[in-house]
Short mmCIF file of C-alpha atoms in Angstrom, two decimals:
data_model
loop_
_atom_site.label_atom_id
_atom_site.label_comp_id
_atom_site.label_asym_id
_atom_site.label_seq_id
_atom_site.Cartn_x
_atom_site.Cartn_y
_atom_site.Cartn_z
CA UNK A 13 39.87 -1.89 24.33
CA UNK A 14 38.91 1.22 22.76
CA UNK A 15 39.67 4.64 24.13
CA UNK A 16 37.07 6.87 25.44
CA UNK A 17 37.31 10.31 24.62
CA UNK A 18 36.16 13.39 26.25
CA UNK A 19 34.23 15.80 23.53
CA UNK A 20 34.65 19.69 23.91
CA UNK A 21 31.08 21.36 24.56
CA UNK A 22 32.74 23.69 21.42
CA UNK A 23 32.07 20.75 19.17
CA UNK A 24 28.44 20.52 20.22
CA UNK A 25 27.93 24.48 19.93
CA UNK A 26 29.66 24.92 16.42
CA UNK A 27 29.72 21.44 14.83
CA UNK A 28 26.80 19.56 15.59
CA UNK A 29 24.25 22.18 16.59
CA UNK A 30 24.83 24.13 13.03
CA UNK A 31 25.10 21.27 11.05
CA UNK A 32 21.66 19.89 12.68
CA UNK A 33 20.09 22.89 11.77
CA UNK A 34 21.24 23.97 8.39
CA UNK A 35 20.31 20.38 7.36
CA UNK A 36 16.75 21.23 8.36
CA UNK A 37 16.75 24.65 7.12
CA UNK A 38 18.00 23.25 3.93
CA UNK A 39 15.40 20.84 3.61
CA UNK A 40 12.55 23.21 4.58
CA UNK A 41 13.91 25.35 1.76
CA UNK A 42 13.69 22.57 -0.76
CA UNK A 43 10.35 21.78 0.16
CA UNK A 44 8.98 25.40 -0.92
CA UNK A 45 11.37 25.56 -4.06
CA UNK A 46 10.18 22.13 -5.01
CA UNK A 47 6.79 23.38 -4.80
CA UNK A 48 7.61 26.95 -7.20
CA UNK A 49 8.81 24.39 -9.23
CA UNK A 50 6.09 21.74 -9.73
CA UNK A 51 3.97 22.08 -12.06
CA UNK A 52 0.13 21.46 -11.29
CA UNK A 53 -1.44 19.56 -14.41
CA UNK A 54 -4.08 17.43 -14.35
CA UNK A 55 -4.32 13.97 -15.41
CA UNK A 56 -5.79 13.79 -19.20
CA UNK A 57 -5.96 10.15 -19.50
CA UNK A 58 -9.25 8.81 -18.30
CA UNK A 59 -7.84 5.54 -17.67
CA UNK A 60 -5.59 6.56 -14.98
CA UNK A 61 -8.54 8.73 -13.20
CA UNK A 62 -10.59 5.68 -13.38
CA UNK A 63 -8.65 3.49 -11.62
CA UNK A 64 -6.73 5.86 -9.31
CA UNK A 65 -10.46 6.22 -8.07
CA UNK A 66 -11.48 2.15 -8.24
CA UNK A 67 -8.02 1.86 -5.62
CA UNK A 68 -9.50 4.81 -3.35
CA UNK A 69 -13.44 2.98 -3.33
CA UNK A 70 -11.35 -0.58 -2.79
CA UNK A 71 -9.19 1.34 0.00
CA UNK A 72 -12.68 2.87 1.86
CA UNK A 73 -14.18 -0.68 1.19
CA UNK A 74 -11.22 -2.15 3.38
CA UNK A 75 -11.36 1.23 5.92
CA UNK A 76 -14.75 0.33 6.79
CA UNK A 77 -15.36 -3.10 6.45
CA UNK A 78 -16.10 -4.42 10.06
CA UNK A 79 -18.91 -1.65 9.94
CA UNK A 80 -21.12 -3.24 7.47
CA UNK A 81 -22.56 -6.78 7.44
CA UNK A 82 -20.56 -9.84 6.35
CA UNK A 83 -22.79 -10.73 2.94
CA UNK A 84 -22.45 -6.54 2.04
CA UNK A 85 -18.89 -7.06 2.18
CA UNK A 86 -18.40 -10.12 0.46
CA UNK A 87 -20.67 -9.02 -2.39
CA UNK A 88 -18.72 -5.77 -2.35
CA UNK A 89 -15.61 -7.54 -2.20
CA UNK A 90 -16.42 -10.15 -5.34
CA UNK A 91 -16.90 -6.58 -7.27
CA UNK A 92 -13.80 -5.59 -6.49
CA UNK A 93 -11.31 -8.27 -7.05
CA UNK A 94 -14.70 -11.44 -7.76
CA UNK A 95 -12.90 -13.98 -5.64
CA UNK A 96 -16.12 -15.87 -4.94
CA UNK A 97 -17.55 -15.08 -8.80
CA UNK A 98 -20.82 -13.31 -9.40
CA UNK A 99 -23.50 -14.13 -7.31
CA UNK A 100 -26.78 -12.53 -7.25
CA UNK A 101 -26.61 -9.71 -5.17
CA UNK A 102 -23.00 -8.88 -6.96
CA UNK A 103 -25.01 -8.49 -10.01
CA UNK A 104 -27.54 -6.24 -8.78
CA UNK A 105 -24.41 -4.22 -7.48
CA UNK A 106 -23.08 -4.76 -11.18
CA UNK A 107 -26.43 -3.36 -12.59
CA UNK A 108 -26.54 -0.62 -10.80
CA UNK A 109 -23.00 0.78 -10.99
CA UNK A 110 -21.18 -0.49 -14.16
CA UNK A 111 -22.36 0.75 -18.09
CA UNK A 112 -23.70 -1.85 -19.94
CA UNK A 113 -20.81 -2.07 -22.40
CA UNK A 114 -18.64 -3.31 -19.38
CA UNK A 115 -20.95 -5.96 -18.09
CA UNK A 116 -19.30 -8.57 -19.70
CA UNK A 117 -15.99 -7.98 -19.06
CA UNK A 118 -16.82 -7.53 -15.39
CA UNK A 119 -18.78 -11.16 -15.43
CA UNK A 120 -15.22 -12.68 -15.62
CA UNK A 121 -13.20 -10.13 -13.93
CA UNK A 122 -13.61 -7.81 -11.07
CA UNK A 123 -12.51 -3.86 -11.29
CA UNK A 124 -9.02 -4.56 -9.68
CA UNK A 125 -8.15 -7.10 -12.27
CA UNK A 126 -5.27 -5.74 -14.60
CA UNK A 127 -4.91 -8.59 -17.73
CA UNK A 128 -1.61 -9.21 -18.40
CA UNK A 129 -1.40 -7.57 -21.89
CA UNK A 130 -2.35 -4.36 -20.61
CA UNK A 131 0.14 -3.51 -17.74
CA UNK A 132 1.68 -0.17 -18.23
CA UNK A 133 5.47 0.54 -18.39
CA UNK A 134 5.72 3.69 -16.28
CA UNK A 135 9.50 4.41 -17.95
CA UNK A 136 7.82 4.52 -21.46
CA UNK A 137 5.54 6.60 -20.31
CA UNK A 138 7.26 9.38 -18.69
CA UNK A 139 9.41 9.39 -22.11
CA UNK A 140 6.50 9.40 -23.95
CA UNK A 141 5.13 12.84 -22.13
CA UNK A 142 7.84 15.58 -22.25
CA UNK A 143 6.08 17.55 -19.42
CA UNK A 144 6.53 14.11 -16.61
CA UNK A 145 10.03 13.84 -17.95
CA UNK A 146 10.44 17.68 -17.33
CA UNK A 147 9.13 17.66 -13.54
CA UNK A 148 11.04 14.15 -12.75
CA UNK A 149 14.44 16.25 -14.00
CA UNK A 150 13.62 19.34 -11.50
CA UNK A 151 13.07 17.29 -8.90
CA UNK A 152 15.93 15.00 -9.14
CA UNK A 153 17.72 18.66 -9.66
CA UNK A 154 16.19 19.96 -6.81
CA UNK A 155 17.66 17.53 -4.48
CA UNK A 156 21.16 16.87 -6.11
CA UNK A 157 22.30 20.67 -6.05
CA UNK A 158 21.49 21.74 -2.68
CA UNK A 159 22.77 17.87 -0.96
CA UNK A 160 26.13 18.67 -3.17
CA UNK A 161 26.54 22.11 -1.93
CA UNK A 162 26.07 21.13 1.30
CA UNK A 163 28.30 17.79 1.40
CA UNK A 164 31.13 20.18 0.13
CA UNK A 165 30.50 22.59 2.99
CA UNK A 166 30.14 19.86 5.45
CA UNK A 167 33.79 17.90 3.72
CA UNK A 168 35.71 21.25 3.83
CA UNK A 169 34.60 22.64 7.05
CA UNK A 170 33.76 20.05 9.91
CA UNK A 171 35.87 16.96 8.43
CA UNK A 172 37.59 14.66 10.97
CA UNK A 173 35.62 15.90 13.83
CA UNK A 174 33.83 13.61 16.03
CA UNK A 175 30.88 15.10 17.08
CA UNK A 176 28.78 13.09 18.98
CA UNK A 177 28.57 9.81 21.47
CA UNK A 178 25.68 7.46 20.83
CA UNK A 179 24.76 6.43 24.19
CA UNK A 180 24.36 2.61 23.42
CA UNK A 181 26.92 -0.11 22.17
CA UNK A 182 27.56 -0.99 19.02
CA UNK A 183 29.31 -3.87 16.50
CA UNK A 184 32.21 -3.20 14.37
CA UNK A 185 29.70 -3.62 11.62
CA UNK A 186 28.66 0.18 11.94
CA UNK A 187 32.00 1.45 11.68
CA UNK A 188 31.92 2.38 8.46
CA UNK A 189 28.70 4.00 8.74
CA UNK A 190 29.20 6.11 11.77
CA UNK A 191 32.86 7.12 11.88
CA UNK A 192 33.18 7.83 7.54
CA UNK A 193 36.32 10.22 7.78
CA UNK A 194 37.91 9.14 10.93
CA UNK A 195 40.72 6.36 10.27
CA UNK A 196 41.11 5.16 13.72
CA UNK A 197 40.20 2.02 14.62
CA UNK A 198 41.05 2.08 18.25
CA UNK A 199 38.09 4.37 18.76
CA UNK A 200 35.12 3.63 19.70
CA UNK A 201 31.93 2.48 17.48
CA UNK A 202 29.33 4.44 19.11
CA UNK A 203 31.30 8.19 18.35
CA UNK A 204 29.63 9.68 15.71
CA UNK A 205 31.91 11.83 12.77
CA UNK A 206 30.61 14.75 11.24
CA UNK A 207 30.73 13.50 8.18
CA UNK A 208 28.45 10.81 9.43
CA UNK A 209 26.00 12.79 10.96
CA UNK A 210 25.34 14.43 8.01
CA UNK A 211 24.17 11.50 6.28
CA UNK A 212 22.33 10.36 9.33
CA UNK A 213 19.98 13.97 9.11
CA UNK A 214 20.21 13.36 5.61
CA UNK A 215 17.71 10.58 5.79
CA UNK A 216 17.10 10.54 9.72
CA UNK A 217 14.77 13.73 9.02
CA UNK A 218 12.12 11.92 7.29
CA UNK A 219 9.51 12.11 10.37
CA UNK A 220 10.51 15.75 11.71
CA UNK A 221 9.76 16.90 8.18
CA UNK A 222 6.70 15.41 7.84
CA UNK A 223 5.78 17.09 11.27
CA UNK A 224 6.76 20.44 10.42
CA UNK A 225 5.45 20.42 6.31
CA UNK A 226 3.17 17.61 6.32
CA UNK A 227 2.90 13.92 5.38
CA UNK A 228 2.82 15.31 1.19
CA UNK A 229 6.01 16.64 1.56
CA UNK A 230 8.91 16.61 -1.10
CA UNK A 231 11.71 16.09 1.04
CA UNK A 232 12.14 12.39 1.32
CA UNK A 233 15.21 12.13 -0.52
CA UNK A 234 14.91 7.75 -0.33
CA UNK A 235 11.98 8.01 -2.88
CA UNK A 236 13.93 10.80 -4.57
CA UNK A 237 16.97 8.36 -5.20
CA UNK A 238 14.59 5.68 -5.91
CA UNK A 239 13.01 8.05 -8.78
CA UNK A 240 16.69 8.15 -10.23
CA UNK A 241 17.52 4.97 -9.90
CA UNK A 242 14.44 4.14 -12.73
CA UNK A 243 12.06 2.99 -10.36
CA UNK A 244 8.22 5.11 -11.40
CA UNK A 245 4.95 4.70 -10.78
CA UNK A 246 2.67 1.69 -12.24
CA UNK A 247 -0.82 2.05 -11.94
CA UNK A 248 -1.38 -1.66 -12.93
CA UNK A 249 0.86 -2.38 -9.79
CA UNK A 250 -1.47 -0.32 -7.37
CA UNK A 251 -4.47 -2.21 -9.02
CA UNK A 252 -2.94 -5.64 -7.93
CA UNK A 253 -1.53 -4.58 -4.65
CA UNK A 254 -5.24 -3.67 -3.96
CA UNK A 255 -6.85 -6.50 -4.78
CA UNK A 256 -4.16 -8.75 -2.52
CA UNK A 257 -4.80 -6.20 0.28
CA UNK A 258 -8.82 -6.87 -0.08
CA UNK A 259 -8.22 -10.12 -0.44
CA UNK A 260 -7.03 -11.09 2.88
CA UNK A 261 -9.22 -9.06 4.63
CA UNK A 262 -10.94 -10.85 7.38
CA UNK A 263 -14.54 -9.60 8.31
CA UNK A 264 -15.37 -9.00 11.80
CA UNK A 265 -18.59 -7.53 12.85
CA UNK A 266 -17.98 -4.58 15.18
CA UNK A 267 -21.65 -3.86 15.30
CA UNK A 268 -23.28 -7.29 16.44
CA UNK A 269 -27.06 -6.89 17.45
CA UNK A 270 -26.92 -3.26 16.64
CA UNK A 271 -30.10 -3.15 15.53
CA UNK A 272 -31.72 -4.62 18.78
CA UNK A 273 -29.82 -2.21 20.79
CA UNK A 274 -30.64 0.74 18.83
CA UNK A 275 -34.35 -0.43 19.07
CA UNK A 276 -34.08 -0.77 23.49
CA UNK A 277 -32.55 2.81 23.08
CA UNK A 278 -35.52 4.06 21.56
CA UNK A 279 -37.76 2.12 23.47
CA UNK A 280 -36.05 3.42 26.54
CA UNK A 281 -36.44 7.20 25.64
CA UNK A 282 -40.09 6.85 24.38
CA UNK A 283 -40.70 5.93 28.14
#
């Protein structure tokens, strides 16, 4: 059985209190110093304007698609990714909104379509342009100095402690995760070490960040680590993640016989 243990209210006033808060502080801090740091340039290429906007149209398109009749979306939608092929009121749509030099491309292929020979290698392109390779190293900077500093403070200060209770049961299979610094197995899972609790505010703090600085914040340290682990941005992926999401899209009319209804209201007030 494992022991219960009693936790002095000292612990909770000058271990997990302080360490709760400088975490937060901390990260509020890195959000503004991120920002000094960032450097506002503007997308040259007019490739990547072009379709960053073609995923925001496609994104509206599926926003607002049970407001607009079932033939408008499926012509709108055959634009997009042409799952159905051109028909005619596609190529009035075509007419209207594509240059002439595109037509024929887009009488095969829709404006989500990425070919396969022209798929961009986001890692070749961030070497490619010194100033992305410049603002991925500040941010990855940005993170790793202040979470070092502050692991260091947390390992010489508050190691060994056990700080808090969860107040649910757990398997031995969050041991490792909850109690890092504590060697004692005849303890229970659910008591939390310091050490542990760092790491749990460490990425735990995603959504009280994102209340306090915004959903565009630069604190999310899983996509930082995800950055440094050589995982960028495609735009050819966002293109074909788009066209699967309009794709299974199922239409359904929130407006039926809105027309008629309108009409009686009218009626109804002319009276």
């Amino acid at each position: 059985m494992a022991e219960d243990l009693v936790l002095d209210t000292a612990i909770r006033d000058w271990v997990l209190i302080p360490l709760s808060l400088v975490m937060v502080l901390i990260g509020i801090l890195r959000y503004f110093v991120s920002k000094l740091m960032r450097s506002s340039q503007l997308p040259t290429d007019p490739k990547i304007v072009k379709e960053g906007q073609i995923v925001v149209r496609a994104r509206n398109l599926r926003a607002s698609a049970n407001f607009i009749p079932v033939k408008s979306f499926r012509n709108r939608r055959a634009y997009f990714s042409n799952e159905l092929g051109l028909a005619g009121g596609v190529l009035v749509v075509v007419i209207v909104v594509v240059i002439e030099e595109e037509f024929g491309k887009l009488m095969e292929n829709g404006l989500l379509h990425v070919p396969k020979g022209q798929a961009q290698n986001a890692q070749a392109q961030m070497f490619s342009d010194p100033n992305m390779a410049m603002d991925m190293m500040k941010k990855n900077l940005s993170m790793i100095i202040p979470q070092t500093l502050t692991f260091a403070w947390v390992n010489f200060f508050f190691s060994g402690f056990v700080a808090a209770k969860i107040p649910f049961p757990l398997t031995q299979r969050f041991r490792s995760m909850l109690q890092n610094g504590i060697d004692l197995s005849s303890v229970d899972v659910s008591y939390v070490s310091s050490r542990s609790w760092y790491f749990l505010n460490l990425f735990g703090l995603r959504g009280l960040f994102s209340l306090i600085l915004g959903e565009e914040n630069a604190t999310d340290d899983t996509q930082r680590m995800m950055q440094m682990s050589g995982i960028g941005f495609d735009p050819s992926k966002s293109l074909s993640a788009e066209k699967d999401s309009l794709d299974i899209v199922q239409h359904e009319w929130a407006l039926p016989k809105f027309e008629q209804r309108a009409e009686a209201v009218l009626r109804n007030l002319v009276k």
